[in-house]
CSV table of C-alpha atoms and ligand atoms in Angstrom, one decimal:
chain,number,residue,atom,x,y,z
A,191,MET,CA,13.8,-1.6,20.3
A,192,LYS,CA,11.8,-4.6,20.7
A,193,VAL,CA,8.1,-5.0,18.2
A,194,LEU,CA,5.7,-7.4,19.3
A,195,VAL,CA,2.9,-8.0,16.8
A,196,ALA,CA,-0.7,-9.5,17.4
A,197,VAL,CA,-1.4,-11.7,14.6
A,198,LYS,CA,-5.1,-13.2,14.1
A,199,ARG,CA,-5.7,-16.9,12.4
A,200,VAL,CA,-9.4,-16.3,10.5
A,201,VAL,CA,-10.9,-17.6,7.4
A,202,ASP,CA,-8.9,-16.8,4.3
A,203,TYR,CA,-10.1,-13.7,2.5
A,204,ASN,CA,-11.1,-16.0,-1.1
A,205,VAL,CA,-13.4,-17.8,1.2
A,206,LYS,CA,-17.0,-17.2,0.8
A,207,VAL,CA,-18.3,-18.1,4.4
A,208,ARG,CA,-21.7,-19.6,5.1
A,209,PRO,CA,-23.6,-20.3,8.4
A,210,LYS,CA,-23.7,-23.8,9.7
A,211,ALA,CA,-27.1,-26.2,9.0
A,212,ASP,CA,-28.6,-25.2,12.1
A,213,ASN,CA,-27.4,-21.4,12.0
A,214,THR,CA,-25.4,-21.3,15.5
A,215,ASP,CA,-22.1,-20.3,14.2
A,216,VAL,CA,-19.9,-20.1,10.8
A,217,ASP,CA,-19.2,-23.2,9.4
A,218,LEU,CA,-15.5,-24.0,9.7
A,219,ALA,CA,-15.2,-27.2,8.4
A,220,ASN,CA,-12.7,-28.0,5.6
A,221,VAL,CA,-12.1,-23.5,5.2
A,222,LYS,CA,-9.0,-22.1,4.2
A,223,MET,CA,-7.3,-20.2,7.4
A,224,SER,CA,-4.8,-17.9,7.1
A,225,ILE,CA,-2.6,-14.9,8.7
A,226,ASN,CA,-5.6,-11.6,9.3
A,227,PRO,CA,-4.7,-10.0,6.2
A,228,PHE,CA,-4.2,-6.7,8.1
A,229,CYS,CA,-2.2,-8.6,10.6
A,230,GLU,CA,0.6,-9.4,8.0
A,231,ILE,CA,1.0,-6.1,6.8
A,232,ALA,CA,1.4,-5.5,10.6
A,233,VAL,CA,4.1,-8.1,9.9
A,234,GLU,CA,5.7,-6.6,6.8
A,235,GLU,CA,5.7,-3.2,8.7
A,236,ALA,CA,8.1,-4.7,11.8
A,237,VAL,CA,10.2,-6.5,9.4
A,238,ARG,CA,10.6,-3.8,7.6
A,239,LEU,CA,11.8,-1.6,11.1
A,240,LYS,CA,13.7,-4.4,11.6
A,241,GLU,CA,15.2,-4.4,8.6
A,242,LYS,CA,16.6,-0.4,8.0
A,243,GLY,CA,18.0,-1.0,12.1
A,244,VAL,CA,14.9,1.2,14.2
A,245,ALA,CA,13.9,-2.6,15.7
A,246,THR,CA,16.2,-5.5,17.3
A,247,GLU,CA,13.3,-8.3,16.9
A,248,VAL,CA,10.0,-8.6,16.2
A,249,VAL,CA,8.1,-11.0,18.4
A,250,ALA,CA,4.6,-12.3,16.8
A,251,VAL,CA,1.6,-12.9,19.1
A,252,SER,CA,-1.4,-15.0,18.4
A,253,VAL,CA,-3.9,-16.1,20.7
A,254,GLY,CA,-6.3,-19.0,19.4
A,255,ALA,CA,-6.3,-22.5,18.8
A,256,GLN,CA,-3.5,-24.9,18.8
A,257,GLN,CA,-3.7,-24.4,15.0
A,258,SER,CA,-2.9,-20.2,14.8
A,259,GLN,CA,0.8,-21.9,15.3
A,260,ASP,CA,0.6,-21.9,10.7
A,261,GLN,CA,0.0,-18.3,11.3
A,262,LEU,CA,2.5,-17.5,13.9
A,263,ARG,CA,5.0,-19.5,11.3
A,264,ASN,CA,4.1,-17.8,8.6
A,265,ALA,CA,5.0,-14.5,10.5
A,266,MET,CA,8.2,-16.3,11.1
A,267,ALA,CA,8.4,-16.8,7.8
A,268,LEU,CA,8.2,-13.5,6.6
A,269,GLY,CA,10.6,-11.9,8.7
A,270,ALA,CA,9.3,-12.3,12.9
A,271,ASP,CA,12.0,-13.7,14.9
A,272,ARG,CA,9.7,-15.6,17.5
A,273,GLY,CA,6.2,-16.6,18.3
A,274,ILE,CA,4.0,-16.8,21.6
A,275,LEU,CA,0.7,-18.7,21.2
A,276,VAL,CA,-1.5,-18.0,23.8
A,277,THR,CA,-3.7,-21.1,23.7
A,278,THR,CA,-7.9,-21.6,24.1
A,279,ASP,CA,-10.3,-23.3,22.0
A,280,GLU,CA,-12.6,-20.6,23.2
A,281,ALA,CA,-13.4,-18.3,20.5
A,282,LEU,CA,-12.7,-15.2,22.6
A,283,GLU,CA,-14.4,-11.7,22.3
A,284,PRO,CA,-12.2,-8.7,21.8
A,285,LEU,CA,-11.5,-7.7,25.4
A,286,ALA,CA,-10.4,-11.3,26.5
A,287,ILE,CA,-7.5,-10.8,24.0
A,288,ALA,CA,-6.6,-7.2,24.4
A,289,LYS,CA,-6.2,-8.7,28.3
A,290,CYS,CA,-4.1,-11.9,26.9
A,291,LEU,CA,-1.7,-9.4,24.7
A,292,LYS,CA,-1.8,-6.9,27.6
A,293,ALA,CA,-0.3,-9.7,29.7
A,294,ILE,CA,2.3,-10.8,27.0
A,295,CYS,CA,3.1,-7.3,26.6
A,296,ASP,CA,3.8,-7.0,30.5
A,297,SER,CA,6.5,-9.1,30.3
A,298,GLU,CA,8.1,-8.6,26.8
A,299,ALA,CA,7.8,-4.8,27.2
A,300,PRO,CA,8.2,-4.2,24.2
A,301,ASP,CA,8.6,-0.7,22.3
A,302,ILE,CA,5.7,-0.5,19.9
A,303,ILE,CA,2.4,-2.7,19.5
A,304,LEU,CA,1.7,-3.2,15.7
A,305,MET,CA,-1.7,-4.6,15.2
A,306,GLY,CA,-4.5,-4.6,12.4
A,307,LYS,CA,-6.4,-2.5,12.1
A,308,GLN,CA,-9.3,-5.4,12.3
A,309,ALA,CA,-9.7,-8.8,11.8
A,310,ILE,CA,-11.8,-9.6,8.7
A,311,ASP,CA,-13.9,-12.4,10.5
A,312,GLY,CA,-15.7,-10.1,13.2
A,313,ASP,CA,-14.6,-6.7,11.9
A,314,ASN,CA,-14.4,-5.7,15.4
A,315,ASN,CA,-12.1,-3.3,15.4
A,316,GLN,CA,-11.7,-2.9,19.4
A,317,THR,CA,-8.7,-4.9,20.1
A,318,GLY,CA,-5.9,-2.4,19.7
A,319,GLN,CA,-8.1,0.2,21.1
A,320,MET,CA,-8.7,-1.8,24.2
A,321,LEU,CA,-5.1,-2.8,24.2
A,322,ALA,CA,-3.8,0.9,24.7
A,323,ALA,CA,-6.3,1.2,27.1
A,324,LEU,CA,-5.5,-1.4,29.7
A,325,MET,CA,-1.4,-0.4,29.1
A,326,GLY,CA,-2.5,3.4,29.2
A,327,CYS,CA,-0.4,4.3,26.1
A,328,GLY,CA,-1.0,6.2,22.8
A,329,GLN,CA,-2.9,4.6,20.0
A,330,ALA,CA,-2.4,5.6,16.2
A,331,THR,CA,-5.7,3.2,14.6
A,332,PHE,CA,-5.8,3.3,10.7
A,333,ALA,CA,-2.3,3.4,9.9
A,334,SER,CA,-1.2,4.2,6.2
A,335,GLU,CA,2.5,5.4,7.4
A,336,LEU,CA,4.8,4.9,10.4
A,337,SER,CA,8.3,6.4,11.1
A,338,ILE,CA,10.3,6.4,14.3
A,339,ALA,CA,13.2,8.5,15.5
A,340,ASP,CA,14.4,10.0,19.0
A,341,GLY,CA,12.1,7.5,21.2
A,342,LYS,CA,9.3,8.6,18.8
A,343,ALA,CA,6.4,7.3,16.6
A,344,THR,CA,5.3,9.2,13.9
A,345,VAL,CA,1.9,8.1,12.4
A,346,ILE,CA,-0.1,9.1,9.5
A,347,ARG,CA,-3.7,7.9,9.6
A,348,GLU,CA,-6.4,7.3,7.2
A,349,VAL,CA,-9.1,9.0,8.8
A,350,ASP,CA,-12.9,10.4,7.2
A,351,GLY,CA,-12.1,13.7,5.9
A,352,GLY,CA,-7.9,13.1,5.0
A,353,LEU,CA,-5.0,12.2,6.8
A,354,GLN,CA,-4.3,13.1,10.2
A,355,THR,CA,-0.8,12.7,11.6
A,356,LEU,CA,0.4,12.1,15.6
A,357,ALA,CA,3.5,11.7,17.7
A,358,LEU,CA,3.2,9.0,19.9
A,359,GLU,CA,5.3,8.4,22.7
A,360,LEU,CA,7.0,5.0,23.2
A,361,PRO,CA,5.4,2.7,23.8
A,362,ALA,CA,2.5,3.2,21.8
A,363,ILE,CA,-0.2,0.6,19.8
A,364,VAL,CA,-0.1,1.9,16.4
A,365,THR,CA,-2.8,-0.5,14.6
A,366,ALA,CA,-1.9,-1.2,10.1
A,367,ASP,CA,-4.5,0.2,7.7
A,368,LEU,CA,-4.5,-1.3,4.1
A,369,ARG,CA,-1.6,1.3,2.5
A,370,LEU,CA,0.6,1.0,5.3
A,371,ASN,CA,2.4,-1.3,2.8
A,372,GLU,CA,2.4,-4.2,0.5
A,373,PRO,CA,3.3,-7.3,2.0
A,374,ARG,CA,6.2,-10.0,0.9
A,375,TYR,CA,5.4,-13.3,-0.1
A,376,ALA,CA,7.7,-15.3,2.4
A,377,SER,CA,10.0,-17.3,0.5
A,378,LEU,CA,10.4,-21.1,0.5
A,379,PRO,CA,14.2,-21.0,2.2
A,380,ASN,CA,12.2,-18.7,4.2
A,381,ILE,CA,9.6,-20.9,5.3
A,382,MET,CA,12.1,-24.0,5.9
A,383,LYS,CA,14.0,-21.2,8.2
A,384,ALA,CA,10.9,-20.7,10.1
A,385,LYS,CA,10.0,-23.9,10.8
A,386,LYS,CA,13.3,-23.4,13.6
A,387,LYS,CA,12.2,-20.3,15.1
A,388,PRO,CA,11.5,-20.5,18.7
A,389,LEU,CA,7.7,-20.4,19.4
A,390,ASP,CA,6.5,-20.5,23.2
A,391,THR,CA,3.0,-21.7,23.7
A,392,THR,CA,0.9,-20.4,27.5
A,393,THR,CA,-2.7,-20.3,28.1
A,394,PRO,CA,-5.0,-17.3,29.1
A,395,ALA,CA,-5.2,-19.4,32.9
A,396,ASP,CA,-0.8,-19.0,33.5
A,397,LEU,CA,-1.5,-15.4,31.9
A,398,GLY,CA,-4.0,-15.0,34.7
A,399,VAL,CA,-6.6,-13.7,32.0
A,400,ASP,CA,-10.5,-14.3,33.2
A,401,VAL,CA,-12.2,-14.4,29.5
A,402,ALA,CA,-15.5,-15.6,30.5
A,403,ALA,CA,-17.6,-14.4,27.7
A,404,ARG,CA,-19.3,-10.6,28.1
A,405,THR,CA,-21.7,-11.4,25.2
A,406,LYS,CA,-23.8,-14.6,23.6
A,407,LEU,CA,-23.8,-15.6,20.0
A,408,LEU,CA,-27.6,-15.8,19.4
A,409,GLY,CA,-27.0,-17.0,15.8
A,410,VAL,CA,-25.2,-16.6,12.4
A,411,GLU,CA,-27.8,-16.0,9.0
A,412,LEU,CA,-26.6,-15.1,5.6
A,413,PRO,CA,-28.0,-11.3,5.2
A,414,ALA,CA,-31.2,-11.7,2.4
A,415,GLU,CA,-30.7,-11.9,-1.1
A,416,ARG,CA,-30.8,-8.8,-3.1
A,417,GLN,CA,-33.3,-7.8,-5.8
A,418,ALA,CA,-32.5,-7.4,-8.8
A,419,GLY,CA,-32.4,-4.4,-10.4
A,420,ILE,CA,-34.9,-2.5,-13.0
A,421,LYS,CA,-33.5,0.2,-15.6
A,422,VAL,CA,-35.9,3.5,-15.9
A,423,GLU,CA,-36.3,5.0,-19.0
A,424,ASP,CA,-35.9,8.9,-18.1
A,425,VAL,CA,-35.2,10.9,-14.8
A,426,ALA,CA,-39.0,11.4,-14.3
A,427,GLN,CA,-39.6,7.9,-14.4
A,428,LEU,CA,-36.9,7.6,-11.7
A,429,VAL,CA,-38.6,10.3,-9.4
A,430,GLU,CA,-41.5,8.8,-9.8
A,431,LYS,CA,-40.5,5.1,-8.6
A,432,LEU,CA,-38.4,6.8,-5.8
A,433,LYS,CA,-41.7,8.7,-4.5
A,434,ASN,CA,-44.2,5.4,-5.6
A,435,GLU,CA,-42.6,2.5,-5.3
A,436,ALA,CA,-39.5,3.0,-3.1
A,437,LYS,CA,-41.1,5.8,-1.4
A,438,VAL,CA,-37.8,7.2,0.0
A,439,ILE,CA,-38.6,10.4,-1.7
A,440,SER,CA,-41.9,12.9,-0.9
B,93,AMP,P1,-10.6,-6.6,15.8
B,93,AMP,O1,-10.4,-6.0,17.3
B,93,AMP,O2,-11.3,-8.2,16.2
B,93,AMP,O3,-11.3,-6.6,14.6
B,93,AMP,O4,-8.8,-7.1,15.5
B,93,AMP,C1,-8.2,-6.0,15.6
B,93,AMP,C2,-6.6,-6.7,15.5
B,93,AMP,O5,-6.2,-7.1,17.3
B,93,AMP,C3,-5.9,-7.8,14.6
B,93,AMP,O6,-5.7,-7.2,13.1
B,93,AMP,C4,-4.9,-8.5,15.0
B,93,AMP,O7,-3.5,-7.6,14.6
B,93,AMP,C5,-5.5,-8.3,16.9
B,93,AMP,N1,-5.9,-9.4,17.1
B,93,AMP,C6,-7.7,-9.5,17.4
B,93,AMP,N2,-7.7,-11.2,18.4
B,93,AMP,C7,-6.4,-11.3,17.8
B,93,AMP,C8,-6.0,-13.0,18.3
B,93,AMP,N3,-6.6,-14.0,18.7
B,93,AMP,N4,-4.6,-12.9,18.1
B,93,AMP,C9,-4.0,-12.1,18.3
B,93,AMP,N5,-4.0,-10.8,17.9
B,93,AMP,C10,-5.7,-10.6,17.6
């Protein structure tokens, strides 16, 4: 069974992002970039499937700038067997990324595609769902448990009201939520070994994918500073302030 894992290069989750001086975009100069945390969880799950003998090969795929090779090497240090980079210098929209991933899936024919539930840069939470629609296959988003047997995947999903269990025919898309697993740290020997694993590159044009943007980024601003709160003496004063100052109750 072949597992394909989609891995995105994003600003590291510890970095406090700020807009560029002209507010045209997020300032990425000298900012630490990492593998998207939910993609790391997806990689860990894929590697665990291989360790259990369920999967035979784990292929990590990224769409992005040349530097995304670092995140693919990172995925390989965690246990992925090889990487594929779809190179582009444009910041692509989820639909364009899903189309690139679809083209890779057409040639790789994976049995299951593991992805993050969302990328922490755009917070879109769209690519997995769009890929499932393009491929015409089943999807289980926000997965907190995955098991595979008899050519079927059983996924427990975290939904608003609790947990939902789905059975999916393969191939299918599963997107990882926070509690799916706790990713391992890459060991130094595995980081060294990952440097020698195969990494192929292609481009959206080679894949025949139209990546033209359908939306335009107009500007990026920091949210307004929060005002300091106040302490009220008692419930009566709280109600009075909610009524007459905040005007949120009548
Ligand atoms: P998003 O829809 O942007 O929140 O991303 C959801 C998931 O789609 C991510 O966690 C990745 O698994 C995958 N994904 C999004 N963008 C890319 C990309 N540029 N390259 C590879 N995978 C991606």
